[in-house]
Amino acid sequence: MSEVLDLTVVVTLLNEAESLPVLQTELMAELERLDQSFEIIYCDDGSTDSSLDVLRDFAAKDERVRVISFRRNFGQTAGLEAGFRHARGRIIVPMDADLQNDPKDIG
């Protein structure tokens, strides 16, 4: 059985390579500040830019980051559903990767 965590952030994205490093930095700062167990699940909805490479780098550097990758665009609802299915957190926070959601709102 998988470990149950306090919080899962599910981030859906399509072609957001430029915003991902900023988002990751802000998410990690906020989640670590909360002092709860957490994971971040990025759901890449068939990006054609370098988003998937960026996400794989995040996951390689931090085991709290997981990546779900679709081979083509299925839409935000499919990405959220996949993230929710794989989430281990008791609380799930959905976000877009376009920086319109402020990670400081999570707390």
Tab-separated table of N, CA and C in Angstrom:
chain	number	residue	atom	x	y	z
A	1	MET	N	0.839	-1.187	0.000
A	1	MET	CA	0.000	0.000	0.000
A	1	MET	C	0.881	1.246	0.000
A	2	SER	N	0.503	2.249	-0.753
A	2	SER	CA	1.260	3.489	-0.849
A	2	SER	C	1.125	4.308	0.426
A	3	GLU	N	2.179	5.034	0.709
A	3	GLU	CA	2.164	5.940	1.856
A	3	GLU	C	1.121	7.032	1.645
A	4	VAL	N	0.337	7.298	2.677
A	4	VAL	CA	-0.642	8.383	2.614
A	4	VAL	C	0.065	9.668	3.036
A	5	LEU	N	-0.091	10.698	2.226
A	5	LEU	CA	0.530	11.989	2.482
A	5	LEU	C	-0.523	12.992	2.930
A	6	ASP	N	-0.078	14.104	3.457
A	6	ASP	CA	-1.021	15.149	3.842
A	6	ASP	C	-1.611	15.849	2.622
A	7	LEU	N	-0.780	16.091	1.597
A	7	LEU	CA	-1.179	16.978	0.513
A	7	LEU	C	-0.602	16.534	-0.829
A	8	THR	N	-1.435	16.591	-1.856
A	8	THR	CA	-0.977	16.397	-3.238
A	8	THR	C	-1.387	17.623	-4.038
A	9	VAL	N	-0.434	18.199	-4.764
A	9	VAL	CA	-0.733	19.266	-5.706
A	9	VAL	C	-0.689	18.647	-7.096
A	10	VAL	N	-1.800	18.736	-7.824
A	10	VAL	CA	-1.890	18.219	-9.188
A	10	VAL	C	-1.823	19.414	-10.131
A	11	VAL	N	-0.783	19.451	-10.951
A	11	VAL	CA	-0.553	20.564	-11.862
A	11	VAL	C	-0.734	20.069	-13.297
A	12	THR	N	-1.700	20.640	-13.994
A	12	THR	CA	-1.906	20.295	-15.401
A	12	THR	C	-1.204	21.324	-16.275
A	13	LEU	N	-0.694	20.859	-17.414
A	13	LEU	CA	0.035	21.780	-18.273
A	13	LEU	C	0.080	21.310	-19.719
A	14	LEU	N	0.262	22.287	-20.580
A	14	LEU	CA	0.492	22.071	-22.004
A	14	LEU	C	1.417	23.183	-22.466
A	15	ASN	N	2.629	22.812	-22.880
A	15	ASN	CA	3.599	23.766	-23.420
A	15	ASN	C	3.872	24.935	-22.473
A	16	GLU	N	4.350	24.599	-21.282
A	16	GLU	CA	4.640	25.615	-20.261
A	16	GLU	C	6.101	25.572	-19.811
A	17	ALA	N	7.014	25.177	-20.698
A	17	ALA	CA	8.421	25.013	-20.318
A	17	ALA	C	9.000	26.258	-19.665
A	18	GLU	N	8.636	27.434	-20.157
A	18	GLU	CA	9.215	28.666	-19.625
A	18	GLU	C	8.749	28.972	-18.203
A	19	SER	N	7.514	28.672	-17.882
A	19	SER	CA	6.994	29.006	-16.555
A	19	SER	C	7.274	27.924	-15.507
A	20	LEU	N	7.618	26.727	-15.926
A	20	LEU	CA	7.774	25.623	-14.975
A	20	LEU	C	8.852	25.830	-13.913
A	21	PRO	N	10.035	26.334	-14.238
A	21	PRO	CA	11.027	26.525	-13.169
A	21	PRO	C	10.568	27.504	-12.091
A	22	VAL	N	9.900	28.570	-12.492
A	22	VAL	CA	9.387	29.536	-11.516
A	22	VAL	C	8.310	28.877	-10.659
A	23	LEU	N	7.396	28.167	-11.303
A	23	LEU	CA	6.331	27.482	-10.571
A	23	LEU	C	6.911	26.480	-9.579
A	24	GLN	N	7.857	25.672	-10.024
A	24	GLN	CA	8.445	24.651	-9.147
A	24	GLN	C	9.104	25.294	-7.926
A	25	THR	N	9.840	26.355	-8.139
A	25	THR	CA	10.502	27.048	-7.030
A	25	THR	C	9.476	27.582	-6.037
A	26	GLU	N	8.438	28.220	-6.547
A	26	GLU	CA	7.414	28.787	-5.663
A	26	GLU	C	6.609	27.699	-4.951
A	27	LEU	N	6.286	26.626	-5.671
A	27	LEU	CA	5.549	25.518	-5.047
A	27	LEU	C	6.357	24.884	-3.926
A	28	MET	N	7.608	24.583	-4.194
A	28	MET	CA	8.428	23.931	-3.173
A	28	MET	C	8.583	24.826	-1.942
A	29	ALA	N	8.783	26.110	-2.144
A	29	ALA	CA	8.924	27.024	-1.005
A	29	ALA	C	7.665	27.029	-0.152
A	30	GLU	N	6.519	27.099	-0.794
A	30	GLU	CA	5.258	27.132	-0.034
A	30	GLU	C	4.976	25.797	0.644
A	31	LEU	N	5.160	24.707	-0.059
A	31	LEU	CA	4.858	23.393	0.518
A	31	LEU	C	5.803	23.055	1.667
A	32	GLU	N	7.068	23.392	1.539
A	32	GLU	CA	7.997	23.143	2.641
A	32	GLU	C	7.686	24.037	3.842
A	33	ARG	N	7.202	25.236	3.587
A	33	ARG	CA	6.817	26.147	4.672
A	33	ARG	C	5.656	25.579	5.491
A	34	LEU	N	4.767	24.836	4.825
A	34	LEU	CA	3.595	24.283	5.509
A	34	LEU	C	3.954	23.156	6.470
A	35	ASP	N	5.127	22.572	6.305
A	35	ASP	CA	5.606	21.511	7.198
A	35	ASP	C	4.641	20.325	7.259
A	36	GLN	N	4.182	19.897	6.087
A	36	GLN	CA	3.340	18.705	5.958
A	36	GLN	C	3.946	17.812	4.883
A	37	SER	N	3.624	16.522	4.933
A	37	SER	CA	4.099	15.639	3.869
A	37	SER	C	3.331	15.974	2.591
A	38	PHE	N	4.040	15.948	1.460
A	38	PHE	CA	3.402	16.347	0.208
A	38	PHE	C	4.059	15.694	-0.993
A	39	GLU	N	3.356	15.799	-2.099
A	39	GLU	CA	3.899	15.437	-3.400
A	39	GLU	C	3.328	16.421	-4.416
A	40	ILE	N	4.030	16.555	-5.529
A	40	ILE	CA	3.541	17.334	-6.654
A	40	ILE	C	3.447	16.381	-7.836
A	41	ILE	N	2.274	16.319	-8.440
A	41	ILE	CA	2.091	15.498	-9.637
A	41	ILE	C	1.857	16.449	-10.808
A	42	TYR	N	2.790	16.437	-11.736
A	42	TYR	CA	2.648	17.225	-12.961
A	42	TYR	C	2.034	16.335	-14.032
A	43	CYS	N	0.961	16.811	-14.654
A	43	CYS	CA	0.295	16.073	-15.727
A	43	CYS	C	0.518	16.836	-17.034
A	44	ASP	N	1.435	16.321	-17.840
A	44	ASP	CA	1.764	16.952	-19.112
A	44	ASP	C	0.814	16.435	-20.187
A	45	ASP	N	0.028	17.342	-20.733
A	45	ASP	CA	-1.031	16.988	-21.678
A	45	ASP	C	-0.556	17.029	-23.131
A	46	GLY	N	0.537	16.299	-23.405
A	46	GLY	CA	1.023	16.188	-24.780
A	46	GLY	C	1.806	17.391	-25.259
A	47	SER	N	2.569	18.030	-24.389
A	47	SER	CA	3.346	19.206	-24.776
A	47	SER	C	4.278	18.907	-25.939
A	48	THR	N	4.450	19.905	-26.796
A	48	THR	CA	5.362	19.780	-27.934
A	48	THR	C	6.614	20.633	-27.748
A	49	ASP	N	6.709	21.360	-26.628
A	49	ASP	CA	7.923	22.101	-26.307
A	49	ASP	C	8.775	21.223	-25.382
A	50	SER	N	9.660	21.808	-24.621
A	50	SER	CA	10.544	21.024	-23.749
A	50	SER	C	9.980	20.805	-22.342
A	51	SER	N	8.676	20.997	-22.161
A	51	SER	CA	8.059	20.840	-20.836
A	51	SER	C	8.360	19.487	-20.206
A	52	LEU	N	8.221	18.422	-20.969
A	52	LEU	CA	8.424	17.083	-20.405
A	52	LEU	C	9.859	16.896	-19.919
A	53	ASP	N	10.833	17.423	-20.644
A	53	ASP	CA	12.231	17.341	-20.204
A	53	ASP	C	12.429	18.093	-18.885
A	54	VAL	N	11.819	19.263	-18.776
A	54	VAL	CA	11.915	20.054	-17.547
A	54	VAL	C	11.312	19.274	-16.377
A	55	LEU	N	10.138	18.681	-16.605
A	55	LEU	CA	9.467	17.918	-15.542
A	55	LEU	C	10.279	16.700	-15.127
A	56	ARG	N	10.841	16.006	-16.091
A	56	ARG	CA	11.661	14.827	-15.760
A	56	ARG	C	12.874	15.226	-14.932
A	57	ASP	N	13.418	16.404	-15.209
A	57	ASP	CA	14.540	16.909	-14.418
A	57	ASP	C	14.100	17.169	-12.973
A	58	PHE	N	12.928	17.791	-12.800
A	58	PHE	CA	12.399	18.015	-11.444
A	58	PHE	C	12.275	16.688	-10.698
A	59	ALA	N	11.676	15.696	-11.360
A	59	ALA	CA	11.436	14.398	-10.724
A	59	ALA	C	12.742	13.681	-10.390
A	60	ALA	N	13.749	13.836	-11.239
A	60	ALA	CA	15.045	13.200	-10.980
A	60	ALA	C	15.730	13.817	-9.759
A	61	LYS	N	15.450	15.087	-9.503
A	61	LYS	CA	16.093	15.794	-8.392
A	61	LYS	C	15.325	15.698	-7.078
A	62	ASP	N	14.044	15.331	-7.136
A	62	ASP	CA	13.230	15.317	-5.913
A	62	ASP	C	12.174	14.218	-6.011
A	63	GLU	N	12.233	13.264	-5.108
A	63	GLU	CA	11.305	12.126	-5.152
A	63	GLU	C	9.868	12.516	-4.829
A	64	ARG	N	9.652	13.723	-4.355
A	64	ARG	CA	8.290	14.193	-4.083
A	64	ARG	C	7.592	14.689	-5.348
A	65	VAL	N	8.317	14.724	-6.448
A	65	VAL	CA	7.761	15.159	-7.731
A	65	VAL	C	7.536	13.935	-8.608
A	66	ARG	N	6.318	13.834	-9.133
A	66	ARG	CA	5.966	12.738	-10.045
A	66	ARG	C	5.423	13.347	-11.331
A	67	VAL	N	5.592	12.620	-12.434
A	67	VAL	CA	5.188	13.124	-13.747
A	67	VAL	C	4.302	12.104	-14.440
A	68	ILE	N	3.187	12.593	-14.952
A	68	ILE	CA	2.316	11.809	-15.824
A	68	ILE	C	2.364	12.499	-17.179
A	69	SER	N	2.623	11.721	-18.226
A	69	SER	CA	2.771	12.304	-19.553
A	69	SER	C	1.817	11.631	-20.538
A	70	PHE	N	1.027	12.442	-21.215
A	70	PHE	CA	0.144	11.937	-22.274
A	70	PHE	C	0.867	12.077	-23.610
A	71	ARG	N	0.678	11.131	-24.499
A	71	ARG	CA	1.356	11.169	-25.800
A	71	ARG	C	0.739	12.205	-26.738
A	72	ARG	N	-0.490	12.629	-26.440
A	72	ARG	CA	-1.124	13.693	-27.217
A	72	ARG	C	-2.043	14.468	-26.292
A	73	ASN	N	-2.597	15.550	-26.787
A	73	ASN	CA	-3.447	16.422	-25.985
A	73	ASN	C	-4.821	15.792	-25.764
A	74	PHE	N	-5.170	15.585	-24.496
A	74	PHE	CA	-6.477	15.032	-24.133
A	74	PHE	C	-7.338	16.052	-23.389
A	75	GLY	N	-6.760	17.181	-22.984
A	75	GLY	CA	-7.514	18.216	-22.295
A	75	GLY	C	-7.278	18.214	-20.796
A	76	GLN	N	-7.595	19.350	-20.192
A	76	GLN	CA	-7.347	19.548	-18.764
A	76	GLN	C	-8.097	18.548	-17.889
A	77	THR	N	-9.319	18.225	-18.243
A	77	THR	CA	-10.104	17.293	-17.420
A	77	THR	C	-9.422	15.934	-17.332
A	78	ALA	N	-8.911	15.439	-18.437
A	78	ALA	CA	-8.204	14.156	-18.438
A	78	ALA	C	-6.947	14.233	-17.581
A	79	GLY	N	-6.238	15.354	-17.649
A	79	GLY	CA	-5.045	15.520	-16.828
A	79	GLY	C	-5.363	15.535	-15.348
A	80	LEU	N	-6.398	16.261	-14.987
A	80	LEU	CA	-6.804	16.295	-13.579
A	80	LEU	C	-7.227	14.914	-13.097
A	81	GLU	N	-8.002	14.224	-13.901
A	81	GLU	CA	-8.472	12.889	-13.516
A	81	GLU	C	-7.296	11.942	-13.293
A	82	ALA	N	-6.309	11.981	-14.179
A	82	ALA	CA	-5.126	11.128	-14.020
A	82	ALA	C	-4.367	11.494	-12.747
A	83	GLY	N	-4.212	12.777	-12.505
A	83	GLY	CA	-3.520	13.209	-11.291
A	83	GLY	C	-4.254	12.803	-10.036
A	84	PHE	N	-5.571	12.965	-10.036
A	84	PHE	CA	-6.372	12.577	-8.873
A	84	PHE	C	-6.266	11.076	-8.615
A	85	ARG	N	-6.272	10.285	-9.685
A	85	ARG	CA	-6.176	8.826	-9.538
A	85	ARG	C	-4.860	8.394	-8.900
A	86	HIS	N	-3.796	9.109	-9.198
A	86	HIS	CA	-2.479	8.734	-8.697
A	86	HIS	C	-2.081	9.452	-7.402
A	87	ALA	N	-2.902	10.365	-6.948
A	87	ALA	CA	-2.592	11.150	-5.755
A	87	ALA	C	-2.592	10.288	-4.499
A	88	ARG	N	-1.648	10.579	-3.620
A	88	ARG	CA	-1.565	9.883	-2.334
A	88	ARG	C	-1.925	10.795	-1.170
A	89	GLY	N	-2.222	12.063	-1.468
A	89	GLY	CA	-2.521	13.025	-0.415
A	89	GLY	C	-3.960	12.942	0.068
A	90	ARG	N	-4.154	13.221	1.345
A	90	ARG	CA	-5.509	13.290	1.899
A	90	ARG	C	-6.239	14.512	1.360
A	91	ILE	N	-5.474	15.560	1.048
A	91	ILE	CA	-6.013	16.774	0.441
A	91	ILE	C	-5.368	16.921	-0.928
A	92	ILE	N	-6.177	17.224	-1.941
A	92	ILE	CA	-5.669	17.411	-3.302
A	92	ILE	C	-5.950	18.846	-3.735
A	93	VAL	N	-4.911	19.509	-4.216
A	93	VAL	CA	-5.018	20.880	-4.699
A	93	VAL	C	-4.722	20.889	-6.196
A	94	PRO	N	-5.716	21.205	-7.036
A	94	PRO	CA	-5.457	21.300	-8.480
A	94	PRO	C	-4.934	22.693	-8.843
A	95	MET	N	-3.998	22.742	-9.800
A	95	MET	CA	-3.437	24.006	-10.265
A	95	MET	C	-3.114	23.919	-11.749
A	96	ASP	N	-3.091	25.078	-12.399
A	96	ASP	CA	-2.555	25.192	-13.745
A	96	ASP	C	-1.090	25.598	-13.634
A	97	ALA	N	-0.318	25.285	-14.648
A	97	ALA	CA	1.106	25.610	-14.628
A	97	ALA	C	1.412	27.000	-15.164
A	98	ASP	N	0.416	27.754	-15.541
A	98	ASP	CA	0.635	29.042	-16.201
A	98	ASP	C	0.854	30.208	-15.243
A	99	LEU	N	1.046	29.911	-13.967
A	99	LEU	CA	1.330	30.897	-12.920
A	99	LEU	C	0.145	31.822	-12.604
A	100	GLN	N	-1.052	31.459	-13.055
A	100	GLN	CA	-2.224	32.246	-12.678
A	100	GLN	C	-2.742	31.864	-11.295
A	101	ASN	N	-2.368	30.674	-10.823
A	101	ASN	CA	-2.692	30.255	-9.459
A	101	ASN	C	-1.458	30.530	-8.602
A	102	ASP	N	-1.635	31.240	-7.502
A	102	ASP	CA	-0.511	31.569	-6.632
A	102	ASP	C	-0.291	30.420	-5.641
A	103	PRO	N	0.882	29.799	-5.638
A	103	PRO	CA	1.143	28.732	-4.681
A	103	PRO	C	0.944	29.155	-3.231
A	104	LYS	N	1.068	30.450	-2.927
A	104	LYS	CA	0.858	30.909	-1.552
A	104	LYS	C	-0.587	30.735	-1.102
A	105	ASP	N	-1.507	30.544	-2.032
A	105	ASP	CA	-2.906	30.305	-1.683
A	105	ASP	C	-3.139	28.898	-1.130
A	106	ILE	N	-2.190	28.003	-1.324
A	106	ILE	CA	-2.358	26.616	-0.873
A	106	ILE	C	-2.551	26.551	0.630
A	107	GLY	N	-1.743	27.289	1.364
A	107	GLY	CA	-1.830	27.275	2.831
A	107	GLY	C	-3.170	27.744	3.321
